[in-house]
Coordinates of C-alpha atoms in Angstrom, one line a residue:
Chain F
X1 CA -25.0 -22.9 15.7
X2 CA -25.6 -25.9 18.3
X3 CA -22.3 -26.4 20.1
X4 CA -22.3 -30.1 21.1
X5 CA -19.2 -30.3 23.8
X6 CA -15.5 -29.0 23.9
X7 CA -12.8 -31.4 23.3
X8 CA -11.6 -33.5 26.6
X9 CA -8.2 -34.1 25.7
X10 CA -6.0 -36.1 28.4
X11 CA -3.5 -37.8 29.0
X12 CA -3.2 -41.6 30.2
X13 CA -2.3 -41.9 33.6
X14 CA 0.5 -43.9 32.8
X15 CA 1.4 -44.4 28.9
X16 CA 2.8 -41.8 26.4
X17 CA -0.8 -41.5 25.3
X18 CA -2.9 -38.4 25.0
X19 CA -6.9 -39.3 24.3
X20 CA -9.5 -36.8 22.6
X21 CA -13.1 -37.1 22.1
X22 CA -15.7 -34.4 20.5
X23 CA -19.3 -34.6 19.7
X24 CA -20.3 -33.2 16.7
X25 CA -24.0 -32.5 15.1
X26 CA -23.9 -34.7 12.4
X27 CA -23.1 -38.2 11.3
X28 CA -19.7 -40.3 11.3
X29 CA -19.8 -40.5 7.5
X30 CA -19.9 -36.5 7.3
X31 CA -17.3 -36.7 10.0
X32 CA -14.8 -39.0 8.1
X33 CA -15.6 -37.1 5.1
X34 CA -14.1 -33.5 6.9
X35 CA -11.3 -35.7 7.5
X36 CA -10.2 -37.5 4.6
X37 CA -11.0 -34.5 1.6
X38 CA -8.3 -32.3 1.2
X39 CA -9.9 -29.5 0.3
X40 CA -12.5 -29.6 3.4
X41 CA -9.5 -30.9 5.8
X42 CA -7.4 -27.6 4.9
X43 CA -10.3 -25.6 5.5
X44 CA -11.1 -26.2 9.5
X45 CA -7.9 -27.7 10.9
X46 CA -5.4 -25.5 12.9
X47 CA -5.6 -22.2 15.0
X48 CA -7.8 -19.4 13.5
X49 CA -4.5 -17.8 12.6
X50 CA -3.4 -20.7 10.3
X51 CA -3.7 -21.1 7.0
X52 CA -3.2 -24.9 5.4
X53 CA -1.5 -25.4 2.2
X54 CA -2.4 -29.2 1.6
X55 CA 1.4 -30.2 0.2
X56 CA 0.4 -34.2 -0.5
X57 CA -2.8 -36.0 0.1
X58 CA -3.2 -39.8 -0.2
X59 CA -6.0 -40.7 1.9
X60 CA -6.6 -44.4 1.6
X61 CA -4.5 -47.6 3.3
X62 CA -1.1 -47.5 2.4
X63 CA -0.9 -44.0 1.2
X64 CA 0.5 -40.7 2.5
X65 CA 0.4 -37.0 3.3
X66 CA 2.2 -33.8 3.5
X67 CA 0.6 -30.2 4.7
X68 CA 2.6 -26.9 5.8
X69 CA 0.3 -24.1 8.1
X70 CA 1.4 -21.0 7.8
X71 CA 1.2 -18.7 10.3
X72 CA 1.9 -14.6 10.1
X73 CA 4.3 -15.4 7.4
X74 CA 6.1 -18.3 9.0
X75 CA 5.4 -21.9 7.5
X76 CA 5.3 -24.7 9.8
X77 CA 5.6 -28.6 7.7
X78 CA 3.8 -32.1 9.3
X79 CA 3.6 -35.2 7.6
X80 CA 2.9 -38.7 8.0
X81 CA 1.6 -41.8 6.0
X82 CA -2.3 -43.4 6.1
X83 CA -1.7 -47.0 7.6
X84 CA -5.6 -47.8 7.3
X85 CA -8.3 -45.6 6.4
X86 CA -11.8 -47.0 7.0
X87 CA -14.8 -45.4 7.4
X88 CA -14.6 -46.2 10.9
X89 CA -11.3 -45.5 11.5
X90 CA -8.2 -43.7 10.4
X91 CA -4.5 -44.9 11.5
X92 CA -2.1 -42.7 10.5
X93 CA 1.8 -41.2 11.5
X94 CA 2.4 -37.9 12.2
X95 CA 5.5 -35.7 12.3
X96 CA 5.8 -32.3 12.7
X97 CA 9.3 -31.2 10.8
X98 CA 10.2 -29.0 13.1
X99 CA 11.2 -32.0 15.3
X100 CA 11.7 -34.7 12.9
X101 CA 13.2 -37.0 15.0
X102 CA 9.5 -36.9 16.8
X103 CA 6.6 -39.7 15.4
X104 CA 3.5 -40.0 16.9
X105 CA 1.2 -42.9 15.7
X106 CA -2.3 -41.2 15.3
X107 CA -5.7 -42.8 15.8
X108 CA -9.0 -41.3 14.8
X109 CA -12.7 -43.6 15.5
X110 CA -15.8 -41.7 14.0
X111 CA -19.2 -43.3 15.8
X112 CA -22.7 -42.9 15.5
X113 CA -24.6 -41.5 18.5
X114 CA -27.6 -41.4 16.6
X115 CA -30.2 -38.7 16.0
X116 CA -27.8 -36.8 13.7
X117 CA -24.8 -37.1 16.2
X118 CA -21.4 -38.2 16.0
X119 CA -18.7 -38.7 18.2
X120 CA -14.7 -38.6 17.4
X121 CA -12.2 -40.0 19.3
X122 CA -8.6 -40.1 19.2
X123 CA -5.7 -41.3 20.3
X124 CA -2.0 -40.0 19.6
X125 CA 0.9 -42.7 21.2
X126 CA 4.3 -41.7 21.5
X127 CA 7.7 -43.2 22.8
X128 CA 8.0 -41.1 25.9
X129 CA 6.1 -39.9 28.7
X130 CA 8.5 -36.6 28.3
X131 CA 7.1 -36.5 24.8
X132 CA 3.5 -37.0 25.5
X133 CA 3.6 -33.9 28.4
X134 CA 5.7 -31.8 25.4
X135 CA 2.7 -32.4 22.8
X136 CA 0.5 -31.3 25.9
X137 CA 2.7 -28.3 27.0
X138 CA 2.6 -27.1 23.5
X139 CA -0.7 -25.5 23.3
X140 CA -2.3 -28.0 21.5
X141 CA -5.7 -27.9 22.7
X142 CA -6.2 -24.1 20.8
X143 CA -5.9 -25.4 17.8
X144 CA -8.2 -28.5 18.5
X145 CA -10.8 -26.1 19.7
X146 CA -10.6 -23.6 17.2
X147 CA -10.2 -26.1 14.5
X148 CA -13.5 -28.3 15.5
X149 CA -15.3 -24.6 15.7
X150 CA -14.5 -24.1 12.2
X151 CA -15.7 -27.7 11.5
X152 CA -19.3 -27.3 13.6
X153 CA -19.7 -24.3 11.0
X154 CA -19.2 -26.2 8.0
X155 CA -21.1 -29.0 9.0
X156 CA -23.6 -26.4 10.1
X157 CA -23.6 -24.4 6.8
X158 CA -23.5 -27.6 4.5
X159 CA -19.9 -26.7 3.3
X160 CA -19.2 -30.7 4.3
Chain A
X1 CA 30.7 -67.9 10.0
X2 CA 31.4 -65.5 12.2
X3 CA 28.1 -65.3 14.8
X4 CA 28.4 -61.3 16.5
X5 CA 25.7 -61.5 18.7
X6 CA 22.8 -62.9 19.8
X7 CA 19.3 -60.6 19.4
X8 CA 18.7 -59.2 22.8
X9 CA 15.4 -58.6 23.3
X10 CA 13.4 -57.1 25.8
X11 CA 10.1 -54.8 27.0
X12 CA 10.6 -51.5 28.6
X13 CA 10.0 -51.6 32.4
X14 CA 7.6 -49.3 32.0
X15 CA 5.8 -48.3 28.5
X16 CA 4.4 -50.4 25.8
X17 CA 7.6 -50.7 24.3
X18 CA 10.1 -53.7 23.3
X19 CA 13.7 -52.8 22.3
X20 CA 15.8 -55.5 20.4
X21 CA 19.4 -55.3 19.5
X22 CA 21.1 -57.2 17.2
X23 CA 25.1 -56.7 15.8
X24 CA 26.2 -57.9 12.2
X25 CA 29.8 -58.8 10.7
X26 CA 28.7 -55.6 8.0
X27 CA 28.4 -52.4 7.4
X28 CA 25.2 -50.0 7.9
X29 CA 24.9 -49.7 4.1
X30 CA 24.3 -53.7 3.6
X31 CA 22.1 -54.0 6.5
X32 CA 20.0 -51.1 5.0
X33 CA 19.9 -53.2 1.7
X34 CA 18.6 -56.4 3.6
X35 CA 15.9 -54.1 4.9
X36 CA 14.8 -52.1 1.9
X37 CA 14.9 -54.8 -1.0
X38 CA 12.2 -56.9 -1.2
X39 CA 14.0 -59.6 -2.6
X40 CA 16.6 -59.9 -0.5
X41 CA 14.2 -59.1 3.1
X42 CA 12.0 -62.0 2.0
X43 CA 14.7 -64.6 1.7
X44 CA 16.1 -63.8 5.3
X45 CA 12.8 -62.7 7.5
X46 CA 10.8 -64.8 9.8
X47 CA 11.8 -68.9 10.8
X48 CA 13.4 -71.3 9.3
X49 CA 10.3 -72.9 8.5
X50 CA 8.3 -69.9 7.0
X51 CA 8.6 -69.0 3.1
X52 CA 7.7 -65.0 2.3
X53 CA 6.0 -63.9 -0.2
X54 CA 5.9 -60.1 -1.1
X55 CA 2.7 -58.8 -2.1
X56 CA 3.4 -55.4 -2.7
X57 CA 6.7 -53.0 -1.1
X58 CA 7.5 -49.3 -2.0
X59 CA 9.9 -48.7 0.8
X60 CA 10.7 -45.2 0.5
X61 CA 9.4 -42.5 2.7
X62 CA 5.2 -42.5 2.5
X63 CA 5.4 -45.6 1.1
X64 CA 3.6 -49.1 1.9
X65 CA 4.3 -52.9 2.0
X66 CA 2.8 -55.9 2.5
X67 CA 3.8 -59.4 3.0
X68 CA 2.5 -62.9 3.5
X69 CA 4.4 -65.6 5.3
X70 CA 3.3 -69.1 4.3
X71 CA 3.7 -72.0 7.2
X72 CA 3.2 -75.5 6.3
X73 CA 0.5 -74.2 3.8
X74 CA -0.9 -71.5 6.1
X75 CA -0.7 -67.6 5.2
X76 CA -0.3 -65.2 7.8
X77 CA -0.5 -61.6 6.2
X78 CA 1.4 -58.1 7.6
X79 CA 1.4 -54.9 6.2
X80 CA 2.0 -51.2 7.0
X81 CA 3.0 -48.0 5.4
X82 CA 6.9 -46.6 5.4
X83 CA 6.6 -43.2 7.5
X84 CA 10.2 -42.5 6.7
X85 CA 12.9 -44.3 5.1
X86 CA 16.6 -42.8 5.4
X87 CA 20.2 -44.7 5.2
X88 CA 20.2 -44.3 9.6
X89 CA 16.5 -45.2 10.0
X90 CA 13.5 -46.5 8.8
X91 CA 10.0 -46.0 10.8
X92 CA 7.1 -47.8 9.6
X93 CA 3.7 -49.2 10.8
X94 CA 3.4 -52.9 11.3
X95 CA 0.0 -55.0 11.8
X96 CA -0.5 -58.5 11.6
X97 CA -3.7 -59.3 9.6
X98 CA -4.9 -62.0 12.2
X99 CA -5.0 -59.2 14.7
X100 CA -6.3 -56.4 12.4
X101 CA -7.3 -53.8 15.2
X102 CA -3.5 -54.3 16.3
X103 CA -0.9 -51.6 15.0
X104 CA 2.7 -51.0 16.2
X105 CA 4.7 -48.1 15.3
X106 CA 8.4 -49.6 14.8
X107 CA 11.7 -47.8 14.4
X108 CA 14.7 -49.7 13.1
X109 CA 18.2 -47.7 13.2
X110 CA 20.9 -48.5 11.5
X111 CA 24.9 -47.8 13.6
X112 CA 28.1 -48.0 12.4
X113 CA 30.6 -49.7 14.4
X114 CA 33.4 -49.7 12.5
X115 CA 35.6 -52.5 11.7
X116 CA 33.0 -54.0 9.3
X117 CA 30.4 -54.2 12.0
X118 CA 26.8 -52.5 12.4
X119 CA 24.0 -52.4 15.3
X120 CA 20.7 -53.0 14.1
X121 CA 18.7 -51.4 16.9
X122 CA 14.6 -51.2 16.7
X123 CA 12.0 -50.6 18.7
X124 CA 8.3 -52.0 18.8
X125 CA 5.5 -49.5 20.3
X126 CA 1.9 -50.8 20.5
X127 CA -0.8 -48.6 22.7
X128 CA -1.4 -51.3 25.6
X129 CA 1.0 -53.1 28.4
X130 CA -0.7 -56.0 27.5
X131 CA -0.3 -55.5 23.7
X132 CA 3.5 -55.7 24.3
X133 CA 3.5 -58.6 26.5
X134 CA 1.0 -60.7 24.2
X135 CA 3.8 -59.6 21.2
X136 CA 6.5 -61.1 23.8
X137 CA 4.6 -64.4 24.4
X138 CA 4.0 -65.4 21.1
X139 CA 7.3 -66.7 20.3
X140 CA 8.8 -63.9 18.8
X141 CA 12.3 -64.2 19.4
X142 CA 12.7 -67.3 17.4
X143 CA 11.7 -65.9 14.4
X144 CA 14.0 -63.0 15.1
X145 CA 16.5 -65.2 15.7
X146 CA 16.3 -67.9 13.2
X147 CA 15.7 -65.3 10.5
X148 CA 19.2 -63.2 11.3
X149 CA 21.3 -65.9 11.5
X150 CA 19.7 -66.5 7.7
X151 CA 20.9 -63.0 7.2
X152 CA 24.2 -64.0 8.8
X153 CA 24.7 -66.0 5.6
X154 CA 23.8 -64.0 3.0
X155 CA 26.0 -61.4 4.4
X156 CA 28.8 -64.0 4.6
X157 CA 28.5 -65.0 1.4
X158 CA 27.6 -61.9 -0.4
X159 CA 23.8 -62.6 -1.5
X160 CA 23.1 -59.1 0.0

């Protein structure tokens, strides 16, 4: 299996923003497919440990969501609604219950790179720079890597 | 009528951020109502000189709306989804349609100040220091303005 890059997650210098971006080998409609199906999002997302129970699933402008990952027993709820979803680009809200006071407005571009390559970016904005280096602090970047791996095999094995 | 307050308005020093505070002669329940019903939000919001039409509004949590204002003929179209909708706070999405690439995250709280007053307090957060101060240019506090003191009055006289 061709692995295209790692995720380079930062943060901005100077807003509550943290950005992403990940090559993968195929092409943005694949790409926006993986993220968008239920059934194929609940299958790659999260930590190897994880397991996603897809709760709600609205995926289109104006609708919402609801997942819980559970992990060694213990379930973990997020949800959010779907401000715009265009094959180009996905705005959505995210909170994760365990801090429900906590909203993150969510982000995603797929491109085309061409020659069977595709490139998503992100961007997640919060209201604080405190809550921008928490998000950060929390070990995110595990479950972005282990979560695109699972997706590169999918998109590898036609499973997407 | 009994004016409280005047909005104050005004950008965070530093993030992408503008904060606006507002105090009514009601309680939190009312003010909740004037936000939630579409027929009484589109008789109040926006300037004097602007008529609102509700195109579609399901405000409840995962929920969406949209609205057109009409200007001397002209329609300027906003929607967004409802992330969450509770008695103390409503968070929601916001984009104007003339700026579609533009999305703001926006938190209205509702505060109880006894005596038959309440504290609208919201918050505006776009990705961009120059999002925020193109928002503060164009002229917003005179709809804000205009369109609570309408409020004023159909708190007064018991349309809401």
């Amino acid at each position: 299996m061709d692995k295209i890059a790692e995720a380079r997650i930062e943060a901005d210098p100077s807003l509550p923003l943290i950005r992403m971006a990940r090559d993968f080998a195929t092409t943005p409609e694949r790409l926006f497919r993986a993220h968008t199906d239920p059934g194929l999002f609940a299958k790659w997302v999260g930590p190897d440990d994880t397991t996603t129970l897809i709760d709600h699933w609205d995926a289109r402008t104006g609708g919402s969501w609801r997942y819980v990952s559970v992990v060694r027993g213990t379930e973990y709820g997020f949800h959010g609604c779907f401000h715009e979803v265009r094959p180009d680009r996905i705005v959505q809200t995210f909170t994760f219950e365990g801090e429900p006071e906590g909203v993150a407005l969510e982000t995603l571009w797929f491109e085309d790179l061409g020659d069977g390559r595709a490139r998503l970016r992100s961007q997640s904005l919060v209201d604080s720079i405190e809550s921008r280096d928490g998000i950060l602090r929390s070990g995110m970047e595990v479950g972005i890597n282990e979560g695109y791996a699972k997706l590169d095999g999918m998109l590898h094995d036609g499973t997407v």
